[in-house]
PDB file of C-alpha atoms in Angstrom:
ATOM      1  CA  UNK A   1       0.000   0.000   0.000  1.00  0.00           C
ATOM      2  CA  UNK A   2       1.025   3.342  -0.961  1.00  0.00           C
ATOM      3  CA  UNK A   3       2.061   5.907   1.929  1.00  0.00           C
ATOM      4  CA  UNK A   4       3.102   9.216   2.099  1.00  0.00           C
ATOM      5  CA  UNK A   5       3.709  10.057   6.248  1.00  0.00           C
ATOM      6  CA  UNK A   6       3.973  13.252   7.288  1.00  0.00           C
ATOM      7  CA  UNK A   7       5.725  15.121   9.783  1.00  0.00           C
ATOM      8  CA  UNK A   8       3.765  16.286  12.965  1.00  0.00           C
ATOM      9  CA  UNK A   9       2.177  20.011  13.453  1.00  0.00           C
ATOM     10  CA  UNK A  10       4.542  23.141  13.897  1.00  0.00           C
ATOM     11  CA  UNK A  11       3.682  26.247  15.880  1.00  0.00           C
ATOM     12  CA  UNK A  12       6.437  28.951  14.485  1.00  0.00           C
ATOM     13  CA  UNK A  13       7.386  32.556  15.713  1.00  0.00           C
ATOM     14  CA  UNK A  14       7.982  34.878  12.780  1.00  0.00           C
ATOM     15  CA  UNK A  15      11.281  34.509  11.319  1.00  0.00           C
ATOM     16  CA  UNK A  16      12.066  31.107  12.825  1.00  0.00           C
ATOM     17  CA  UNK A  17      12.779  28.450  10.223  1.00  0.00           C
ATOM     18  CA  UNK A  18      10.770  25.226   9.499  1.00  0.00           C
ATOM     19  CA  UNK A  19      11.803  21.553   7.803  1.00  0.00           C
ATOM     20  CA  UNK A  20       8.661  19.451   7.478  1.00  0.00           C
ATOM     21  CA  UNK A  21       9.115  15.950   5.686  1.00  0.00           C
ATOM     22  CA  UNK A  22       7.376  13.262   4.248  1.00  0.00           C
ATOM     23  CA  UNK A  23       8.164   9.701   4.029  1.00  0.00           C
ATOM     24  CA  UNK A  24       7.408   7.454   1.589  1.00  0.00           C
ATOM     25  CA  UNK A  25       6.601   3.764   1.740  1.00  0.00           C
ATOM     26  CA  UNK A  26       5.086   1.082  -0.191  1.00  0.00           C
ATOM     27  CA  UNK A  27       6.548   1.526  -3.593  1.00  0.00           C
ATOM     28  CA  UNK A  28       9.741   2.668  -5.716  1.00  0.00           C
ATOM     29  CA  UNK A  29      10.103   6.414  -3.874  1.00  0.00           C
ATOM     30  CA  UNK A  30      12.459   6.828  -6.846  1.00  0.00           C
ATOM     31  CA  UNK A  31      10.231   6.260  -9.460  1.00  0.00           C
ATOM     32  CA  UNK A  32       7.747   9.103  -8.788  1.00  0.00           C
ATOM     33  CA  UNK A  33       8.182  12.686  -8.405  1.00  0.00           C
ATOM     34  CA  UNK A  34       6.677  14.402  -4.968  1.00  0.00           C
ATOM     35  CA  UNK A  35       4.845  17.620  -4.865  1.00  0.00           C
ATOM     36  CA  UNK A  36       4.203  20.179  -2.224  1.00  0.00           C
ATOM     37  CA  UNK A  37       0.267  21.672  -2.042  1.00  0.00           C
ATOM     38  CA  UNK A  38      -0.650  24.545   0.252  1.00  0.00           C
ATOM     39  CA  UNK A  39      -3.843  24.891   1.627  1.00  0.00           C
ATOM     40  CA  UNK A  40      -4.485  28.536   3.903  1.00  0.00           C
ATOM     41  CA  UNK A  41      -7.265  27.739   6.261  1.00  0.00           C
ATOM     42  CA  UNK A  42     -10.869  27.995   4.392  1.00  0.00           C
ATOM     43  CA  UNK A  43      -9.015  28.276   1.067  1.00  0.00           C
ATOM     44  CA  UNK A  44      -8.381  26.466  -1.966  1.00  0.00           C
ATOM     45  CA  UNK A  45      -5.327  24.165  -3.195  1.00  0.00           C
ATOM     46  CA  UNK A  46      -2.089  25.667  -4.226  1.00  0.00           C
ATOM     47  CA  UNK A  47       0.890  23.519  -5.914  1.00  0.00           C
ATOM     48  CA  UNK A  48       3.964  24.591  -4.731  1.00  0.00           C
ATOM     49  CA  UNK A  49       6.552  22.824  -6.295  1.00  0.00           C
ATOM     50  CA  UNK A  50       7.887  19.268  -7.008  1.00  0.00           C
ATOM     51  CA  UNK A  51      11.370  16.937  -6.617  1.00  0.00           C
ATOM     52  CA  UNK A  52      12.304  13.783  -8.377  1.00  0.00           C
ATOM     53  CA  UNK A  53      13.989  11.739  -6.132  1.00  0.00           C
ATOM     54  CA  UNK A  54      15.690   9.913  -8.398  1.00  0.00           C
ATOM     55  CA  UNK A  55      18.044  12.920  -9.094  1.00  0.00           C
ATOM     56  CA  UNK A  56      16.396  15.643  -7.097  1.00  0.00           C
ATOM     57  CA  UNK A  57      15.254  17.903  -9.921  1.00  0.00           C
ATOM     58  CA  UNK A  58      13.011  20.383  -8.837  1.00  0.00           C
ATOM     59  CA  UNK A  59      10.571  22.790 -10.447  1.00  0.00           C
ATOM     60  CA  UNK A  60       8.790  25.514  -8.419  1.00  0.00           C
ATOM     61  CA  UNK A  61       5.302  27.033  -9.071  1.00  0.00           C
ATOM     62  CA  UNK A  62       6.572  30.767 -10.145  1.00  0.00           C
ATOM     63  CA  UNK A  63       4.267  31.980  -6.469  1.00  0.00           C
ATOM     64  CA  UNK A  64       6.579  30.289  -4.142  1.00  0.00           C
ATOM     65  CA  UNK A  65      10.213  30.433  -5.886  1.00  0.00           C
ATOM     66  CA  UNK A  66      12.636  31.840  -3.777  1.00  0.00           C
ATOM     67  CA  UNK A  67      10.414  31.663  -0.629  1.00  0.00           C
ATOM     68  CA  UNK A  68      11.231  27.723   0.184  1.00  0.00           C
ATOM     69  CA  UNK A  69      13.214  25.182  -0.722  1.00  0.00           C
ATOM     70  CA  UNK A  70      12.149  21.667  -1.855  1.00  0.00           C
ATOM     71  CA  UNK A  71      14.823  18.395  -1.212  1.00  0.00           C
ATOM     72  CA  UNK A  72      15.406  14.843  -0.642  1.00  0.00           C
ATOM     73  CA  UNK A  73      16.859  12.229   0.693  1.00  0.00           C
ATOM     74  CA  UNK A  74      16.343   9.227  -1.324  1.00  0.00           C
ATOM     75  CA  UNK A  75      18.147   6.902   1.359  1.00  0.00           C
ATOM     76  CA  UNK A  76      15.696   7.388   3.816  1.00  0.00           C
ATOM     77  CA  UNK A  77      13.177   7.396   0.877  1.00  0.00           C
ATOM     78  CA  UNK A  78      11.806  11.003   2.362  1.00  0.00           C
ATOM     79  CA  UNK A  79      11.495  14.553   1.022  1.00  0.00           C
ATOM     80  CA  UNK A  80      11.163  17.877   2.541  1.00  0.00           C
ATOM     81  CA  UNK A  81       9.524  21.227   2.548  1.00  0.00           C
ATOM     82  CA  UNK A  82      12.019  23.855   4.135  1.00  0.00           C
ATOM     83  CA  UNK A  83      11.583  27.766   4.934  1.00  0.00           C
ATOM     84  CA  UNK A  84      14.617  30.111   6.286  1.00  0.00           C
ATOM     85  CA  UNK A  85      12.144  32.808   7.389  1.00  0.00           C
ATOM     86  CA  UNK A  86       8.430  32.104   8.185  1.00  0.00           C
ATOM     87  CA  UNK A  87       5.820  34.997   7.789  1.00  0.00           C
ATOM     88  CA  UNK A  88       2.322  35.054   9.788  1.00  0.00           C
ATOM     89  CA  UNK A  89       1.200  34.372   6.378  1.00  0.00           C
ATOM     90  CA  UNK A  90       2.529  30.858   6.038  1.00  0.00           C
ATOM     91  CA  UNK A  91       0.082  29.976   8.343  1.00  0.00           C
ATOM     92  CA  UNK A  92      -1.424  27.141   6.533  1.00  0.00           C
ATOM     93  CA  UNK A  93      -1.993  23.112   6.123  1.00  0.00           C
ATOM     94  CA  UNK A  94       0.967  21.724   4.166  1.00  0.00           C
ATOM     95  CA  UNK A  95       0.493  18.593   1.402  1.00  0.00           C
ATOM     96  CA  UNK A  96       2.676  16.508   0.307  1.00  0.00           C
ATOM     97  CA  UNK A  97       1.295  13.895  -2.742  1.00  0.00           C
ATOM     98  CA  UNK A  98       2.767  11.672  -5.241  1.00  0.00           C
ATOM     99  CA  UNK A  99       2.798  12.339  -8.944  1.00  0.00           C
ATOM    100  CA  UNK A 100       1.040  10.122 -11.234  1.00  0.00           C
ATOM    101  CA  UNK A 101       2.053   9.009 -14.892  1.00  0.00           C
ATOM    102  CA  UNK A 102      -0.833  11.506 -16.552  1.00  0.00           C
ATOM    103  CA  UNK A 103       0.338  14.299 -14.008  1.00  0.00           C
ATOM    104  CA  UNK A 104      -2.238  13.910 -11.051  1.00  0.00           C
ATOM    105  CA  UNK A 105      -1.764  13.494  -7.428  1.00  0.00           C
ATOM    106  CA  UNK A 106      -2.160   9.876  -7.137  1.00  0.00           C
ATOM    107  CA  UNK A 107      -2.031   9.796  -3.048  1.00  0.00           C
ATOM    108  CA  UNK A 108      -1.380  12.092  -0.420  1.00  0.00           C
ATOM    109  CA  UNK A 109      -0.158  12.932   2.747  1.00  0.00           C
ATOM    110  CA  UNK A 110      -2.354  13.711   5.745  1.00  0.00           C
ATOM    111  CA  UNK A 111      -1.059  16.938   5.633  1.00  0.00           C
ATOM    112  CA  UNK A 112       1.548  18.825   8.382  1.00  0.00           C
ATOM    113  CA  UNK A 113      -0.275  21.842   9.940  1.00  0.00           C
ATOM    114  CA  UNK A 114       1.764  25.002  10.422  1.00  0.00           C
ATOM    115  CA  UNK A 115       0.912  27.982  12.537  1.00  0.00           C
ATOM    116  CA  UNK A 116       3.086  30.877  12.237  1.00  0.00           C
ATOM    117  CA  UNK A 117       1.976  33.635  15.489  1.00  0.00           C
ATOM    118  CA  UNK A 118       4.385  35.912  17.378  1.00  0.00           C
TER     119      UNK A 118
ATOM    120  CA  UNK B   1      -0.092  29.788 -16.705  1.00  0.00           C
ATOM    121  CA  UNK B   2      -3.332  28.396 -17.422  1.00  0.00           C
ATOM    122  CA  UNK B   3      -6.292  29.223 -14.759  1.00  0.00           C
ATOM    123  CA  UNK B   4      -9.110  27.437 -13.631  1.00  0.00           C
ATOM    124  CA  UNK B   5     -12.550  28.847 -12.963  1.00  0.00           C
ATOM    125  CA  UNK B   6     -15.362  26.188 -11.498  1.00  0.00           C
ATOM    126  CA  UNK B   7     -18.695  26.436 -11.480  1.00  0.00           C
ATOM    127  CA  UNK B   8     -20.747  26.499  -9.690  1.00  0.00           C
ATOM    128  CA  UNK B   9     -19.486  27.724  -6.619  1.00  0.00           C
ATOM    129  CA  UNK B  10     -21.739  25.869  -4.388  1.00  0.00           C
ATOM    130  CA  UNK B  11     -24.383  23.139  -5.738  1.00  0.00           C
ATOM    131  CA  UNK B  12     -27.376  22.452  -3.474  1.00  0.00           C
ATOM    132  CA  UNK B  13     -28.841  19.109  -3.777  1.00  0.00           C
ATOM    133  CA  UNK B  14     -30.306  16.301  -2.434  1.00  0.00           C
ATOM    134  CA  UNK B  15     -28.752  12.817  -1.789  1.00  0.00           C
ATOM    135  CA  UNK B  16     -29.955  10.732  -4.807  1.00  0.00           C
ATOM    136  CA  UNK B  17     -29.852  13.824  -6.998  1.00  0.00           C
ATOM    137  CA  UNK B  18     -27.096  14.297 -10.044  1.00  0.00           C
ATOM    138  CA  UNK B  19     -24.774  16.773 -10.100  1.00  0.00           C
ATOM    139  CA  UNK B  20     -22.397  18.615 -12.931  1.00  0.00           C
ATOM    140  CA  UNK B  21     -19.499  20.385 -11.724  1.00  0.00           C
ATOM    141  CA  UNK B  22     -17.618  22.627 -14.575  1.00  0.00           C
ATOM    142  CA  UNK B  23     -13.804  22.942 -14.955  1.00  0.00           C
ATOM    143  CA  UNK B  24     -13.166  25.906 -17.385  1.00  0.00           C
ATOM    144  CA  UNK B  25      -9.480  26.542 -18.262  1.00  0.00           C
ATOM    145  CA  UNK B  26      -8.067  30.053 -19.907  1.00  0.00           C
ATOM    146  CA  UNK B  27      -6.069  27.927 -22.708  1.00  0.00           C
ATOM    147  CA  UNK B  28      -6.399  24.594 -24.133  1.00  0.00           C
ATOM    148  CA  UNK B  29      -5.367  21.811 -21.550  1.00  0.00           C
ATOM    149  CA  UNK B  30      -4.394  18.225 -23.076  1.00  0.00           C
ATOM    150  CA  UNK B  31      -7.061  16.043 -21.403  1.00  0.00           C
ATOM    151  CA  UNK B  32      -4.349  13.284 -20.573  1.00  0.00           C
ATOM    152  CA  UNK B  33      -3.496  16.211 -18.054  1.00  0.00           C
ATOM    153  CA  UNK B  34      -6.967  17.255 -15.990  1.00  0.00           C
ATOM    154  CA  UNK B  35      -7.657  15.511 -12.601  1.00  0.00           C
ATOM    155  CA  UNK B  36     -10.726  16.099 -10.454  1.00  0.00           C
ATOM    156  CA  UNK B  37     -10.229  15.536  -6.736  1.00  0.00           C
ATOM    157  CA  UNK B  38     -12.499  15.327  -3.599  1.00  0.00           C
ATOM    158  CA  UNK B  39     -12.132  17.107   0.060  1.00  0.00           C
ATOM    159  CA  UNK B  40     -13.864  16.228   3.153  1.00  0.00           C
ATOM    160  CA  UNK B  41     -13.346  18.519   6.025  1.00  0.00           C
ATOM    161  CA  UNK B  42     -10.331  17.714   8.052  1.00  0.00           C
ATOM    162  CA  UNK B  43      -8.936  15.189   4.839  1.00  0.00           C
ATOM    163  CA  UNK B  44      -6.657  15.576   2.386  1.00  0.00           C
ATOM    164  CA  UNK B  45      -7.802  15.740  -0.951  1.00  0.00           C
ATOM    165  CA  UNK B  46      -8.752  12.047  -2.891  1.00  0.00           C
ATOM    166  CA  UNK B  47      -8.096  11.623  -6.627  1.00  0.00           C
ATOM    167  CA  UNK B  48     -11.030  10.582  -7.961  1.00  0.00           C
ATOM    168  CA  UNK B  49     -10.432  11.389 -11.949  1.00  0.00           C
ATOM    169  CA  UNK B  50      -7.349  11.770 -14.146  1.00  0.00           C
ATOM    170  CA  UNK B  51      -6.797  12.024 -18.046  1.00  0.00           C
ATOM    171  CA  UNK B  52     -10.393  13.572 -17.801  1.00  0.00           C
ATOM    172  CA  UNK B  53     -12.212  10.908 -17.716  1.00  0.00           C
ATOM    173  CA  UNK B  54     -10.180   7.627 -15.912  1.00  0.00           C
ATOM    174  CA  UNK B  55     -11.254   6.973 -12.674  1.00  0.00           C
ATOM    175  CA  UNK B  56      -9.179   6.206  -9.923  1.00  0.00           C
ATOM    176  CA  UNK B  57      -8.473   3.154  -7.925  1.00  0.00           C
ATOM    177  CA  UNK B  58     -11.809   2.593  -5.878  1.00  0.00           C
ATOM    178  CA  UNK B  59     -13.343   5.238  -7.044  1.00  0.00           C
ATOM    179  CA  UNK B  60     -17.504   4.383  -7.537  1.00  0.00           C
ATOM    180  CA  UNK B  61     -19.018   4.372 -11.219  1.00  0.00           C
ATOM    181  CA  UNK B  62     -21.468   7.094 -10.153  1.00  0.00           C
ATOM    182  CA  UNK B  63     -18.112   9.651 -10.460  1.00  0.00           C
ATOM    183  CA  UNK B  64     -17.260  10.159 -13.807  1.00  0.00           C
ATOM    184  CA  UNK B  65     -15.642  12.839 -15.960  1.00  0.00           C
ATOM    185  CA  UNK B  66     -15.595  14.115 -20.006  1.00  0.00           C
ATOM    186  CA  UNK B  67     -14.457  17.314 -20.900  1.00  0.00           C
ATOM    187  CA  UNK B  68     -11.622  18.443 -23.540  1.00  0.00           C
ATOM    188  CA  UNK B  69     -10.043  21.583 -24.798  1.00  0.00           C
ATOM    189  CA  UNK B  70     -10.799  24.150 -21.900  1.00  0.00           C
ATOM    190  CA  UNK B  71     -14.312  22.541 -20.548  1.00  0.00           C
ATOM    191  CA  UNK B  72     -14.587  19.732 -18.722  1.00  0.00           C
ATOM    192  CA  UNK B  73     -17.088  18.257 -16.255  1.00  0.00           C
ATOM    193  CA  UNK B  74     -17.176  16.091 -13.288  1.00  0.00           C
ATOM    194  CA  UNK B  75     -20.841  14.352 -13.086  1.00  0.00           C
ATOM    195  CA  UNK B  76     -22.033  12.432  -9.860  1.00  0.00           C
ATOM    196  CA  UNK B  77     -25.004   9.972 -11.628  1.00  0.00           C
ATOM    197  CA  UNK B  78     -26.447   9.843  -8.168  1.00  0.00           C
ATOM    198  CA  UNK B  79     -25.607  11.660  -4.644  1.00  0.00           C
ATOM    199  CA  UNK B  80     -24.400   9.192  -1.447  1.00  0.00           C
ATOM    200  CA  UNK B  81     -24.335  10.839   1.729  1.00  0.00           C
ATOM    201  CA  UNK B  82     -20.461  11.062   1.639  1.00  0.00           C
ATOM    202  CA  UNK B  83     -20.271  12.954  -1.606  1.00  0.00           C
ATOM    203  CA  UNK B  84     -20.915  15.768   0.172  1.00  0.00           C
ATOM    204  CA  UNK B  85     -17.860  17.874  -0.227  1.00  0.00           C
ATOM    205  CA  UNK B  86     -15.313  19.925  -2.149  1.00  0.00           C
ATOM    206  CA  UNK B  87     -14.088  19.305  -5.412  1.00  0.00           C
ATOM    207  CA  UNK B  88     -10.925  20.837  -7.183  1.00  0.00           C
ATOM    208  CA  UNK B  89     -10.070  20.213 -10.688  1.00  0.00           C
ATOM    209  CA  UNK B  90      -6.311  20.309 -11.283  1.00  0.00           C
ATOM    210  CA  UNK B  91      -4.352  20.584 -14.691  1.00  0.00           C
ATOM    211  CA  UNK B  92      -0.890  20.381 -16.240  1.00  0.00           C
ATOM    212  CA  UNK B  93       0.646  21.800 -18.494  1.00  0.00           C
ATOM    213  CA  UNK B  94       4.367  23.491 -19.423  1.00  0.00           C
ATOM    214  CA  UNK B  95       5.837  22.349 -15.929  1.00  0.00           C
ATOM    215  CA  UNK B  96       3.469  24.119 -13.847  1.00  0.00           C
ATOM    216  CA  UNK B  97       0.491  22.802 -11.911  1.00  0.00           C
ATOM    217  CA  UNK B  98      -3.097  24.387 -11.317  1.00  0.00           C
ATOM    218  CA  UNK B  99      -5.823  23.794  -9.434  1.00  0.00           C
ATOM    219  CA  UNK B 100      -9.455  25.433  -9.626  1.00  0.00           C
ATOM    220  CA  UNK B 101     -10.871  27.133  -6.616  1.00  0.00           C
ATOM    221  CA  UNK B 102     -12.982  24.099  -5.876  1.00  0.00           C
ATOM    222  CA  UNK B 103     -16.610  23.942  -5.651  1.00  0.00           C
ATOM    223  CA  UNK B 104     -18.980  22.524  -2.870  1.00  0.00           C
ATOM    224  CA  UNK B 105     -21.311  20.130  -3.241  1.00  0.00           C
ATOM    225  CA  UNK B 106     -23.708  20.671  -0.316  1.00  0.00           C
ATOM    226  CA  UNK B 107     -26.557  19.207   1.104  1.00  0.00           C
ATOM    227  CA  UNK B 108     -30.399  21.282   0.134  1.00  0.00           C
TER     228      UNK B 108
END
């Protein structure tokens, strides 16, 4: 069966940094690439970006470039979501899903809730 | 980057009922590359429909999707209780992802 396990809910002052991940498990983790959805609270989807793990190419929707950073670490078969500097505004419920061969989000993650409050 | 409007916003209907939800996109999208997914409160979203009109692992017949070129439409034949929800159709194209702003399928 198909997992993607996500890391547990963060509670972040401004300007702190933040590493969520999200482990896969039951099937090749190298064989599919693994996005990153946001989600504000009473809002729509947003894709964020998205890493092969078989060489850790990454693309990044054009909204979030430059604001965090997308890896992985294929030994551990896990991938990350990373921000230096977190704004009140990254408040939000983070996704991470797998990416199927006609470019849908075959399975997800139960998501990682963030809350970003001085 | 292509945007998605759905429509309606909100359908009101009753369980047994069918409903059409619309995907519109501002350019041509391949329909290998338009998904339609599901959201319960307090779930992550479930993939229901992919390549327009392939359903998903598990997913019932009632779902099913058509669409090409820049409309497409998700159709429940008949409402269950748990179809009740949000639905977001998502699309690729030229590296980038999209999804619509979702529309909720309520109960009347």
């Amino acid at each position: 069966e198909v997992q993607l396990e996500q890391s547990g809910a963060e509670v972040k002052k401004p300007g702190e940094s933040l590493k969520m991940s999200c482990k896969g498990s039951g099937y090749s983790f190298t064989s599919n690439w693994i996005a990153w959805v946001r989600q504000k609270p009473g809002e729509g989807l947003e894709w964020m970006g998205i890493i092969y793990p078989g060489d850790s190419d990454t693309r990044y929707s054009p909204s979030f470039q430059g604001l965090v950073t997308i890896s992985v670490d294929k030994s551990i078969n896990t991938a990350y979501l990373q921000w230096s500097r977190l704004k009140a505004s990254d408040t939000a419920m983070y996704y991470c899903a797998r990416h199927g061969s006609s470019h849908e989000f075959d399975h997800w993650g139960q998501g990682t809730l963030v809350t970003v409050s001085s | 980057e292509i945007v998605l409007t759905q429509s309606p916003g909100t359908l009101s209907l009753s369980p047994g009922e069918r409903a059409a939800l619309s995907c519109r996109a501002s350019q041509t999208v391949s329909s290998s590359y338009l998904a339609w997914y599901q959201q319960k409160p307090g779930q992550a979203p479930r993939l229901l429909i992919y390549g327009a009109s392939r359903r998903a692992t598990g997913i019932p017949d009632r779902f099913s999707g058509s669409g090409s070129g820049t409309d497409f439409t998700l159709t429940i034949s008949r409402l269950e209780p748990e179809d009740f929800a949000v639905y977001y159709c998502q699309q690729y194209a030229g590296s980038l992802f999209t999804f619509g702003p979702g529309a909720r399928v309520e109960i009347k």
